[in-house]
Amino acid sequence: NNYSLVKINFPMTVAFVNGSNIFATDDKGGFIQIYNSNSYKANDVIPAGWSATYTLYKGVTPELTNANLPESTETKEFVPEAVNFKDLTVAKDINKVVLLKNVAFATATPSTQANFSGTINGETVDLRNNYSLASVEAGVYDVTVVVTAFNGNVSLYVANYSAVPAPAAPEVKINGDTVSDNANVNDGKLTFEVPEGIAVYYRIDPNNTPSGDDPANAPAKAAPATMDNDGKAYTLYTGEVKLESGSHTVSYFAYDEATGLKSEVKTINVSNTTGIEGIAAEDGAVEWFNLQGVRVAEPQQGIYVRVANGKAAKVVVE
């Protein structure tokens, strides 16, 4: 009933506080708004054993007022449930503090009380900065919201923004061994490793489809088979990349399919020397060649081809 005196005989965890507005939850997942002067912070536990007046604000929103709130002596982490905003209703979700994941903002959010919107997987989600939170720049965020009601419909008040980071650059392997950014390696089959949900786009010299890789095999859930990045076309990685003989620069980046965020573009230098291993020399003579097949008088530190008695071998000079 409206304006009923009630006794709170169970503890509640504070989910969000703004001024005199406290949103708290019990162990069963029920939420209530407490309107009262307070010194609570998120994660404080409100002990059991106090009274308040229960009312329906504007006939819709359950509230507790006129409470003699006890001091909190312990904390319990509150983790908002990730939800689909389209499933929220006033009847079952009023006063809940929930999480909307991967909300994209094309421009900076307002810093004053105002309505604004973002997108989740291309669908528009309407929000309100009712608590005058500081603006955040354009980008992708996990957004904590309080479910409220306006004219009988769900209204989402922003409680917190948490920026979603861009994915890390892919781990690159040659013949199963991890290689680092800008590493020089000999021969091999190139592979990329990333977490589930992350795609890899790569580019080898000016070519987009090296031997052995077929973008037509791209999984249906992945982004388009090619992507423009900084004015250059990159191919979606779908399996092992086999390099032609010679030296190559491989550029690559990770792409988060859920957020549309990209990692920085990185490169490795790959030297494939199968084309110069048959160099011949006179019996008894020793000659040295670099990985491009150019004869050198005296090898320095690095990888060379040593030719003696008509046979060639790769040698690491330290």
CSV table of N, CA and C in Angstrom, one decimal, residues 22-129:
chain,number,residue,atom,x,y,z
A,22,ILE,N,19.4,6.3,-3.1
A,22,ILE,CA,20.1,5.1,-2.9
A,22,ILE,C,19.4,4.0,-3.6
A,23,PHE,N,20.1,3.2,-4.4
A,23,PHE,CA,19.5,2.1,-5.1
A,23,PHE,C,20.2,0.8,-4.5
A,24,ALA,N,19.4,0.0,-3.9
A,24,ALA,CA,20.0,-1.1,-3.1
A,24,ALA,C,19.3,-2.4,-3.5
A,25,THR,N,20.0,-3.6,-3.3
A,25,THR,CA,19.4,-4.9,-3.7
A,25,THR,C,19.6,-5.9,-2.6
A,26,ASP,N,18.7,-6.8,-2.5
A,26,ASP,CA,18.8,-7.9,-1.5
A,26,ASP,C,19.4,-9.1,-2.1
A,27,ASP,N,19.6,-10.1,-1.3
A,27,ASP,CA,20.3,-11.3,-1.8
A,27,ASP,C,19.5,-12.1,-2.9
A,28,LYS,N,18.2,-11.8,-3.0
A,28,LYS,CA,17.4,-12.5,-4.0
A,28,LYS,C,17.3,-11.7,-5.3
A,29,GLY,N,18.0,-10.6,-5.4
A,29,GLY,CA,18.0,-9.8,-6.6
A,29,GLY,C,16.9,-8.8,-6.8
A,30,GLY,N,16.2,-8.5,-5.7
A,30,GLY,CA,15.2,-7.5,-5.7
A,30,GLY,C,15.8,-6.1,-5.4
A,31,PHE,N,15.3,-5.1,-6.1
A,31,PHE,CA,15.9,-3.7,-5.9
A,31,PHE,C,14.8,-2.8,-5.4
A,32,ILE,N,15.3,-1.8,-4.6
A,32,ILE,CA,14.4,-0.7,-4.1
A,32,ILE,C,15.2,0.6,-4.1
A,33,GLN,N,14.5,1.7,-4.3
A,33,GLN,CA,15.1,3.0,-4.2
A,33,GLN,C,14.8,3.6,-2.8
A,34,ILE,N,15.8,4.0,-2.1
A,34,ILE,CA,15.7,4.7,-0.8
A,34,ILE,C,16.0,6.2,-1.0
A,35,TYR,N,15.1,7.0,-0.6
A,35,TYR,CA,15.3,8.4,-0.7
A,35,TYR,C,15.5,9.0,0.7
A,36,ASN,N,16.8,9.3,1.0
A,36,ASN,CA,17.1,9.7,2.3
A,36,ASN,C,18.5,10.3,2.4
A,37,SER,N,18.7,11.3,3.2
A,37,SER,CA,20.1,11.8,3.4
A,37,SER,C,21.0,10.6,3.9
A,38,ASN,N,22.2,10.5,3.4
A,38,ASN,CA,23.0,9.3,3.7
A,38,ASN,C,24.5,9.6,3.4
A,39,SER,N,25.3,8.7,3.9
A,39,SER,CA,26.7,8.8,3.6
A,39,SER,C,27.2,7.5,3.0
A,40,TYR,N,26.3,6.7,2.4
A,40,TYR,CA,26.6,5.4,1.8
A,40,TYR,C,27.4,5.6,0.5
A,41,LYS,N,28.1,4.5,0.2
A,41,LYS,CA,28.8,4.4,-1.1
A,41,LYS,C,28.4,3.0,-1.7
A,42,ALA,N,28.6,2.9,-3.0
A,42,ALA,CA,28.4,1.6,-3.7
A,42,ALA,C,29.1,0.5,-3.0
A,43,ASN,N,28.5,-0.6,-2.8
A,43,ASN,CA,29.1,-1.8,-2.2
A,43,ASN,C,28.9,-1.8,-0.6
A,44,ASP,N,28.5,-0.7,0.0
A,44,ASP,CA,28.2,-0.8,1.4
A,44,ASP,C,27.0,-1.7,1.7
A,45,VAL,N,27.0,-2.4,2.8
A,45,VAL,CA,25.9,-3.2,3.2
A,45,VAL,C,25.1,-2.5,4.2
A,46,ILE,N,23.8,-2.3,3.9
A,46,ILE,CA,22.9,-1.7,4.8
A,46,ILE,C,22.4,-2.8,5.8
A,47,PRO,N,22.7,-2.7,7.1
A,47,PRO,CA,22.3,-3.8,8.0
A,47,PRO,C,20.8,-3.9,8.1
A,48,ALA,N,20.3,-5.0,8.6
A,48,ALA,CA,18.9,-5.2,8.8
A,48,ALA,C,18.5,-4.5,10.1
A,49,GLY,N,17.1,-4.3,10.2
A,49,GLY,CA,16.6,-3.8,11.5
A,49,GLY,C,16.3,-2.3,11.5
A,50,TRP,N,15.7,-1.8,10.5
A,50,TRP,CA,15.3,-0.4,10.5
A,50,TRP,C,13.9,-0.2,9.8
A,51,SER,N,13.3,0.9,10.0
A,51,SER,CA,12.0,1.2,9.5
A,51,SER,C,12.0,2.3,8.5
A,52,ALA,N,11.0,2.3,7.6
A,52,ALA,CA,10.8,3.4,6.7
A,52,ALA,C,9.4,3.4,6.2
A,53,THR,N,9.1,4.5,5.4
A,53,THR,CA,7.8,4.6,4.8
A,53,THR,C,7.9,4.1,3.4
A,54,TYR,N,7.0,3.2,3.0
A,54,TYR,CA,7.0,2.7,1.7
A,54,TYR,C,6.0,3.5,0.9
A,55,THR,N,6.4,3.9,-0.3
A,55,THR,CA,5.4,4.7,-1.2
A,55,THR,C,5.7,4.4,-2.6
A,56,LEU,N,4.7,4.7,-3.5
A,56,LEU,CA,4.9,4.6,-4.9
A,56,LEU,C,5.1,6.0,-5.5
A,57,TYR,N,6.3,6.4,-5.8
A,57,TYR,CA,6.5,7.7,-6.3
A,57,TYR,C,5.8,7.9,-7.7
A,58,LYS,N,4.9,8.9,-7.8
A,58,LYS,CA,4.1,9.1,-9.0
A,58,LYS,C,3.3,7.9,-9.3
A,59,GLY,N,3.0,7.1,-8.3
A,59,GLY,CA,2.2,5.9,-8.5
A,59,GLY,C,2.8,4.8,-9.2
A,60,VAL,N,4.2,4.9,-9.5
A,60,VAL,CA,4.9,3.9,-10.3
A,60,VAL,C,6.1,3.4,-9.6
A,61,THR,N,6.9,4.2,-9.1
A,61,THR,CA,8.3,3.8,-8.6
A,61,THR,C,8.3,3.5,-7.1
A,62,PRO,N,8.6,2.3,-6.7
A,62,PRO,CA,8.6,2.0,-5.3
A,62,PRO,C,9.8,2.7,-4.6
A,63,GLU,N,9.5,3.3,-3.5
A,63,GLU,CA,10.5,4.1,-2.7
A,63,GLU,C,10.3,3.8,-1.2
A,64,LEU,N,11.5,4.0,-0.5
A,64,LEU,CA,11.4,4.0,0.9
A,64,LEU,C,11.9,5.4,1.4
A,65,THR,N,11.1,6.0,2.2
A,65,THR,CA,11.5,7.4,2.7
A,65,THR,C,11.4,7.4,4.2
A,66,ASN,N,11.8,8.6,4.8
A,66,ASN,CA,11.7,8.8,6.2
A,66,ASN,C,12.4,7.6,7.0
A,67,ALA,N,13.5,7.2,6.5
A,67,ALA,CA,14.2,6.1,7.1
A,67,ALA,C,15.3,6.5,8.1
A,68,ASN,N,15.4,5.8,9.2
A,68,ASN,CA,16.5,6.0,10.1
A,68,ASN,C,17.6,5.0,9.8
A,69,LEU,N,18.4,5.3,8.8
A,69,LEU,CA,19.3,4.4,8.2
A,69,LEU,C,20.5,4.1,9.2
A,70,PRO,N,20.8,2.8,9.4
A,70,PRO,CA,21.9,2.5,10.3
A,70,PRO,C,23.2,2.6,9.5
A,71,GLU,N,24.3,2.7,10.3
A,71,GLU,CA,25.6,2.8,9.7
A,71,GLU,C,26.1,1.5,9.1
A,72,SER,N,26.7,1.5,8.0
A,72,SER,CA,27.3,0.3,7.3
A,72,SER,C,28.6,-0.1,8.0
A,73,THR,N,28.7,-1.4,8.3
A,73,THR,CA,29.9,-1.9,8.9
A,73,THR,C,30.6,-2.9,8.1
A,74,GLU,N,30.1,-3.2,6.9
A,74,GLU,CA,30.7,-4.2,6.0
A,74,GLU,C,30.4,-3.8,4.6
A,75,THR,N,31.1,-4.4,3.6
A,75,THR,CA,30.9,-4.2,2.2
A,75,THR,C,30.7,-5.5,1.5
A,76,LYS,N,30.0,-5.5,0.4
A,76,LYS,CA,29.9,-6.6,-0.5
A,76,LYS,C,29.8,-6.1,-1.9
A,77,GLU,N,30.7,-6.7,-2.8
A,77,GLU,CA,30.8,-6.2,-4.1
A,77,GLU,C,29.5,-6.4,-4.9
A,78,PHE,N,29.0,-5.3,-5.5
A,78,PHE,CA,27.8,-5.4,-6.3
A,78,PHE,C,28.3,-5.4,-7.8
A,79,VAL,N,27.9,-6.4,-8.5
A,79,VAL,CA,28.2,-6.6,-9.9
A,79,VAL,C,26.9,-6.5,-10.7
A,80,PRO,N,26.7,-5.4,-11.5
A,80,PRO,CA,25.4,-5.3,-12.3
A,80,PRO,C,25.3,-6.4,-13.3
A,81,GLU,N,24.1,-6.9,-13.5
A,81,GLU,CA,23.8,-7.9,-14.5
A,81,GLU,C,23.8,-7.3,-15.9
A,82,ALA,N,24.5,-8.0,-16.8
A,82,ALA,CA,24.4,-7.5,-18.2
A,82,ALA,C,23.1,-8.0,-18.8
A,83,VAL,N,22.4,-7.0,-19.4
A,83,VAL,CA,21.1,-7.3,-20.0
A,83,VAL,C,21.0,-6.8,-21.4
A,84,ASN,N,19.9,-7.3,-22.1
A,84,ASN,CA,19.5,-6.7,-23.4
A,84,ASN,C,18.5,-5.6,-23.1
A,85,PHE,N,18.8,-4.4,-23.5
A,85,PHE,CA,18.0,-3.3,-23.1
A,85,PHE,C,16.5,-3.4,-23.7
A,86,LYS,N,16.4,-4.2,-24.8
A,86,LYS,CA,15.1,-4.4,-25.3
A,86,LYS,C,14.2,-5.3,-24.5
A,87,ASP,N,14.8,-6.0,-23.5
A,87,ASP,CA,14.0,-6.9,-22.7
A,87,ASP,C,13.5,-6.2,-21.4
A,88,LEU,N,14.0,-5.0,-21.1
A,88,LEU,CA,13.6,-4.3,-19.9
A,88,LEU,C,12.2,-3.8,-19.9
A,89,THR,N,11.5,-4.0,-18.8
A,89,THR,CA,10.1,-3.4,-18.6
A,89,THR,C,10.0,-2.7,-17.3
A,90,VAL,N,9.1,-1.8,-17.2
A,90,VAL,CA,8.8,-1.1,-16.0
A,90,VAL,C,8.3,-2.1,-14.9
A,91,ALA,N,7.4,-3.0,-15.3
A,91,ALA,CA,6.8,-3.9,-14.3
A,91,ALA,C,7.8,-4.7,-13.6
A,92,LYS,N,8.8,-5.3,-14.3
A,92,LYS,CA,9.7,-6.3,-13.6
A,92,LYS,C,11.1,-5.7,-13.3
A,93,ASP,N,11.4,-4.5,-13.9
A,93,ASP,CA,12.8,-4.1,-13.8
A,93,ASP,C,13.0,-2.7,-13.1
A,94,ILE,N,11.9,-2.0,-12.7
A,94,ILE,CA,12.0,-0.7,-12.1
A,94,ILE,C,13.0,-0.7,-10.9
A,95,ASN,N,13.8,0.3,-10.8
A,95,ASN,CA,14.8,0.5,-9.8
A,95,ASN,C,16.1,-0.4,-9.9
A,96,LYS,N,16.1,-1.3,-10.9
A,96,LYS,CA,17.3,-2.2,-11.1
A,96,LYS,C,18.5,-1.4,-11.6
A,97,VAL,N,19.6,-1.8,-11.1
A,97,VAL,CA,20.9,-1.2,-11.7
A,97,VAL,C,21.5,-2.3,-12.5
A,98,VAL,N,21.6,-2.1,-13.8
A,98,VAL,CA,22.0,-3.1,-14.7
A,98,VAL,C,23.1,-2.6,-15.7
A,99,LEU,N,23.7,-3.5,-16.5
A,99,LEU,CA,24.8,-3.2,-17.4
A,99,LEU,C,24.4,-3.4,-18.8
A,100,LEU,N,24.7,-2.4,-19.6
A,100,LEU,CA,24.5,-2.5,-21.1
A,100,LEU,C,25.9,-2.5,-21.7
A,101,LYS,N,26.3,-3.6,-22.3
A,101,LYS,CA,27.6,-3.8,-22.9
A,101,LYS,C,27.8,-3.3,-24.3
A,102,ASN,N,29.0,-2.8,-24.5
A,102,ASN,CA,29.4,-2.3,-25.9
A,102,ASN,C,28.4,-1.3,-26.5
A,103,VAL,N,28.2,-0.2,-25.8
A,103,VAL,CA,27.4,0.9,-26.3
A,103,VAL,C,28.3,1.8,-27.0
A,104,ALA,N,28.1,2.1,-28.3
A,104,ALA,CA,28.9,3.0,-29.1
A,104,ALA,C,28.3,4.4,-29.1
A,105,PHE,N,29.2,5.4,-28.8
A,105,PHE,CA,28.8,6.8,-28.9
A,105,PHE,C,29.5,7.4,-30.1
A,106,ALA,N,28.8,8.0,-31.0
A,106,ALA,CA,29.4,8.6,-32.2
A,106,ALA,C,30.0,10.0,-31.8
A,107,THR,N,29.5,10.6,-30.8
A,107,THR,CA,30.0,11.9,-30.3
A,107,THR,C,30.1,11.9,-28.8
A,108,ALA,N,30.7,12.9,-28.2
A,108,ALA,CA,30.8,12.9,-26.7
A,108,ALA,C,29.4,13.0,-26.1
A,109,THR,N,29.3,12.4,-24.9
A,109,THR,CA,28.0,12.4,-24.2
A,109,THR,C,27.9,13.7,-23.5
A,110,PRO,N,26.6,14.1,-23.2
A,110,PRO,CA,26.4,15.4,-22.5
A,110,PRO,C,26.9,15.3,-21.0
A,111,SER,N,27.3,16.5,-20.5
A,111,SER,CA,27.7,16.6,-19.1
A,111,SER,C,26.6,17.2,-18.2
A,112,THR,N,25.5,17.6,-18.8
A,112,THR,CA,24.4,18.2,-18.0
A,112,THR,C,23.2,17.2,-18.2
A,113,GLN,N,22.2,17.5,-17.4
A,113,GLN,CA,21.0,16.7,-17.5
A,113,GLN,C,20.4,16.8,-18.9
A,114,ALA,N,20.4,15.6,-19.6
A,114,ALA,CA,19.9,15.6,-21.0
A,114,ALA,C,19.7,14.2,-21.5
A,115,ASN,N,18.8,14.1,-22.5
A,115,ASN,CA,18.6,12.8,-23.1
A,115,ASN,C,19.6,12.7,-24.3
A,116,PHE,N,20.1,11.5,-24.6
A,116,PHE,CA,21.0,11.2,-25.7
A,116,PHE,C,20.9,9.8,-26.0
A,117,SER,N,21.6,9.3,-27.0
A,117,SER,CA,21.5,7.9,-27.4
A,117,SER,C,22.8,7.4,-27.9
A,118,GLY,N,22.9,6.0,-27.9
A,118,GLY,CA,24.1,5.3,-28.4
A,118,GLY,C,23.5,4.2,-29.3
A,119,THR,N,24.4,3.3,-29.7
A,119,THR,CA,24.0,2.1,-30.4
A,119,THR,C,24.6,0.9,-29.9
A,120,ILE,N,23.9,-0.2,-29.9
A,120,ILE,CA,24.4,-1.5,-29.5
A,120,ILE,C,24.1,-2.5,-30.7
A,121,ASN,N,25.2,-3.0,-31.3
A,121,ASN,CA,25.0,-3.8,-32.5
A,121,ASN,C,24.1,-3.1,-33.6
A,122,GLY,N,24.3,-1.8,-33.7
A,122,GLY,CA,23.6,-1.0,-34.7
A,122,GLY,C,22.2,-0.6,-34.3
A,123,GLU,N,21.7,-1.0,-33.1
A,123,GLU,CA,20.4,-0.6,-32.7
A,123,GLU,C,20.5,0.5,-31.7
A,124,THR,N,19.6,1.5,-31.8
A,124,THR,CA,19.6,2.7,-31.0
A,124,THR,C,19.1,2.4,-29.6
A,125,VAL,N,19.9,2.8,-28.6
A,125,VAL,CA,19.4,2.7,-27.2
A,125,VAL,C,19.4,4.2,-26.7
A,126,ASP,N,18.2,4.6,-26.1
A,126,ASP,CA,18.0,5.9,-25.6
A,126,ASP,C,18.4,5.9,-24.1
A,127,LEU,N,19.1,7.0,-23.7
A,127,LEU,CA,19.7,7.1,-22.4
A,127,LEU,C,19.4,8.5,-21.9
A,128,ARG,N,19.6,8.7,-20.6
A,128,ARG,CA,19.5,10.1,-20.0
A,128,ARG,C,20.6,10.3,-19.0
A,129,ASN,N,21.2,11.4,-19.0
A,129,ASN,CA,22.2,11.8,-18.0
A,129,ASN,C,21.5,12.6,-16.9
